Every structure is written in structure tokens, then in C-alpha cells.
Amino acid sequence: MPSFNILGEAIRQMIKISDAEMEDFFELCTERTFRSKEFLSEQGSAANEIFFITKGLTRSLISNLPRVTPDRLMMKIKKNLASQRTQRK
């Protein structure tokens, strides 16, 4: 079992939990590492995981746009940013 010291400390600050309960919880956990710009979940997929971020940075994008893939949305955002930069000059 990976070391979940940071997560354990955070949990203990929020709730009272025994060592045995903490061990049972950690048995269900898996430590994962993500690369830069990798998605934790995709639009349209059911969320069936909980992520506890112990190091790094995440961004959330909430969209109600129909049929817009993350790649297309990022291209539109980059295009708009480039247009704004050009207008400032």
C-alpha cells in the first residue's frame, strides 16, 4: 500500500477516525500519477472516482456546450486568446 500520509492527516483534521478504519479506507485507495495536461475525466463519462490531489495543480472546465470535445474547446480558447493578444497590440 502506498504512503497516504498527507491524505490521512487531512482526513484526521476533518473527522474522528480510528487507525483500523483508516487502514480499511486506504485498502480501497490507489495512488496514481498524471502527466501534465492529462484529463482526470472526460465530458460525457460517468464520474465513478474521487481524486485527492496531494501534489500539483488541476483545472476544472465545466461546459454545457453540446458535442464539444475538450480538444476542440481548447483550440477555440487558444484562438480567442491569440485574437485578444493581437487586438491589444
mmCIF file of C-alpha atoms in Angstrom:
data_model
loop_
_atom_site.group_PDB
_atom_site.id
_atom_site.type_symbol
_atom_site.label_atom_id
_atom_site.label_comp_id
_atom_site.label_asym_id
_atom_site.label_seq_id
_atom_site.Cartn_x
_atom_site.Cartn_y
_atom_site.Cartn_z
ATOM 1 C CA MET A 1 0.000 0.000 0.000
ATOM 2 C CA PRO A 2 1.428 3.416 -0.971
ATOM 3 C CA SER A 3 2.033 6.038 1.659
ATOM 4 C CA PHE A 4 -1.054 8.192 2.115
ATOM 5 C CA ASN A 5 0.342 10.301 4.967
ATOM 6 C CA ILE A 6 -0.821 13.659 3.561
ATOM 7 C CA LEU A 7 -4.319 12.361 2.883
ATOM 8 C CA GLY A 8 -4.507 10.685 6.295
ATOM 9 C CA GLU A 9 -3.535 13.907 8.058
ATOM 10 C CA ALA A 10 -6.173 15.858 6.119
ATOM 11 C CA ILE A 11 -8.871 13.298 6.934
ATOM 12 C CA ARG A 12 -7.972 13.335 10.626
ATOM 13 C CA GLN A 13 -8.330 17.136 10.678
ATOM 14 C CA MET A 14 -11.915 16.808 9.423
ATOM 15 C CA ILE A 15 -13.262 13.707 11.184
ATOM 16 C CA LYS A 16 -12.519 11.388 14.074
ATOM 17 C CA ILE A 17 -11.402 8.057 12.643
ATOM 18 C CA SER A 18 -9.678 5.063 14.208
ATOM 19 C CA ASP A 19 -6.445 3.608 12.873
ATOM 20 C CA ALA A 20 -8.323 0.459 11.811
ATOM 21 C CA GLU A 21 -10.925 2.499 9.905
ATOM 22 C CA MET A 22 -8.168 4.496 8.232
ATOM 23 C CA GLU A 23 -6.407 1.294 7.172
ATOM 24 C CA ASP A 24 -9.671 -0.100 5.757
ATOM 25 C CA PHE A 25 -10.195 3.110 3.782
ATOM 26 C CA PHE A 26 -6.640 3.092 2.417
ATOM 27 C CA GLU A 27 -7.054 -0.513 1.273
ATOM 28 C CA LEU A 28 -9.622 0.862 -1.198
ATOM 29 C CA CYS A 29 -7.331 3.645 -2.443
ATOM 30 C CA THR A 30 -4.902 3.620 -5.343
ATOM 31 C CA GLU A 31 -2.125 6.146 -5.826
ATOM 32 C CA ARG A 32 -1.993 7.492 -9.364
ATOM 33 C CA THR A 33 0.263 9.963 -11.137
ATOM 34 C CA PHE A 34 -0.950 12.059 -14.050
ATOM 35 C CA ARG A 35 1.091 13.799 -16.723
ATOM 36 C CA SER A 36 0.738 17.488 -17.474
ATOM 37 C CA LYS A 37 -2.447 18.260 -19.435
ATOM 38 C CA GLU A 38 -3.804 14.748 -18.891
ATOM 39 C CA PHE A 39 -7.541 14.625 -18.181
ATOM 40 C CA LEU A 40 -8.862 13.078 -14.978
ATOM 41 C CA SER A 41 -12.255 12.599 -16.592
ATOM 42 C CA GLU A 42 -13.845 13.202 -19.975
ATOM 43 C CA GLN A 43 -17.022 15.026 -20.890
ATOM 44 C CA GLY A 44 -19.971 12.664 -21.072
ATOM 45 C CA SER A 45 -18.389 9.930 -18.959
ATOM 46 C CA ALA A 46 -19.878 8.940 -15.629
ATOM 47 C CA ALA A 47 -17.779 10.053 -12.674
ATOM 48 C CA ASN A 48 -17.160 6.989 -10.525
ATOM 49 C CA GLU A 49 -13.918 8.011 -8.824
ATOM 50 C CA ILE A 50 -12.872 10.510 -6.195
ATOM 51 C CA PHE A 51 -9.497 12.198 -6.550
ATOM 52 C CA PHE A 52 -7.454 13.509 -3.630
ATOM 53 C CA ILE A 53 -4.784 15.737 -5.114
ATOM 54 C CA THR A 54 -1.670 15.648 -2.911
ATOM 55 C CA LYS A 55 0.742 17.474 -5.193
ATOM 56 C CA GLY A 56 0.399 19.627 -8.256
ATOM 57 C CA LEU A 57 -2.305 21.658 -9.932
ATOM 58 C CA THR A 58 -5.614 20.802 -11.534
ATOM 59 C CA ARG A 59 -8.013 22.842 -13.616
ATOM 60 C CA SER A 60 -11.750 22.354 -13.932
ATOM 61 C CA LEU A 61 -13.719 23.058 -17.033
ATOM 62 C CA ILE A 62 -17.478 22.929 -16.787
ATOM 63 C CA SER A 63 -19.310 23.257 -20.041
ATOM 64 C CA ASN A 64 -22.865 22.793 -21.154
ATOM 65 C CA LEU A 65 -21.936 23.129 -24.808
ATOM 66 C CA PRO A 66 -23.329 20.250 -26.849
ATOM 67 C CA ARG A 67 -20.891 17.940 -28.631
ATOM 68 C CA VAL A 68 -17.778 19.955 -27.902
ATOM 69 C CA THR A 69 -14.748 17.769 -27.284
ATOM 70 C CA PRO A 70 -12.008 19.009 -24.921
ATOM 71 C CA ASP A 71 -9.603 19.286 -27.881
ATOM 72 C CA ARG A 72 -11.986 21.471 -29.885
ATOM 73 C CA LEU A 73 -12.737 23.604 -26.863
ATOM 74 C CA MET A 74 -9.021 24.126 -26.160
ATOM 75 C CA MET A 75 -8.460 25.111 -29.793
ATOM 76 C CA LYS A 76 -11.261 27.698 -29.542
ATOM 77 C CA ILE A 77 -9.844 29.070 -26.289
ATOM 78 C CA LYS A 78 -6.332 29.361 -27.772
ATOM 79 C CA LYS A 79 -7.733 31.046 -30.898
ATOM 80 C CA ASN A 80 -9.657 33.563 -28.768
ATOM 81 C CA LEU A 81 -6.595 34.284 -26.635
ATOM 82 C CA ALA A 82 -4.454 34.831 -29.726
ATOM 83 C CA SER A 83 -7.096 37.171 -31.133
ATOM 84 C CA GLN A 84 -7.183 39.145 -27.882
ATOM 85 C CA ARG A 85 -3.380 39.465 -27.884
ATOM 86 C CA THR A 86 -3.436 40.738 -31.470
ATOM 87 C CA GLN A 87 -6.121 43.315 -30.614
ATOM 88 C CA ARG A 88 -4.040 44.657 -27.680
ATOM 89 C CA LYS A 89 -1.064 45.422 -29.933
#
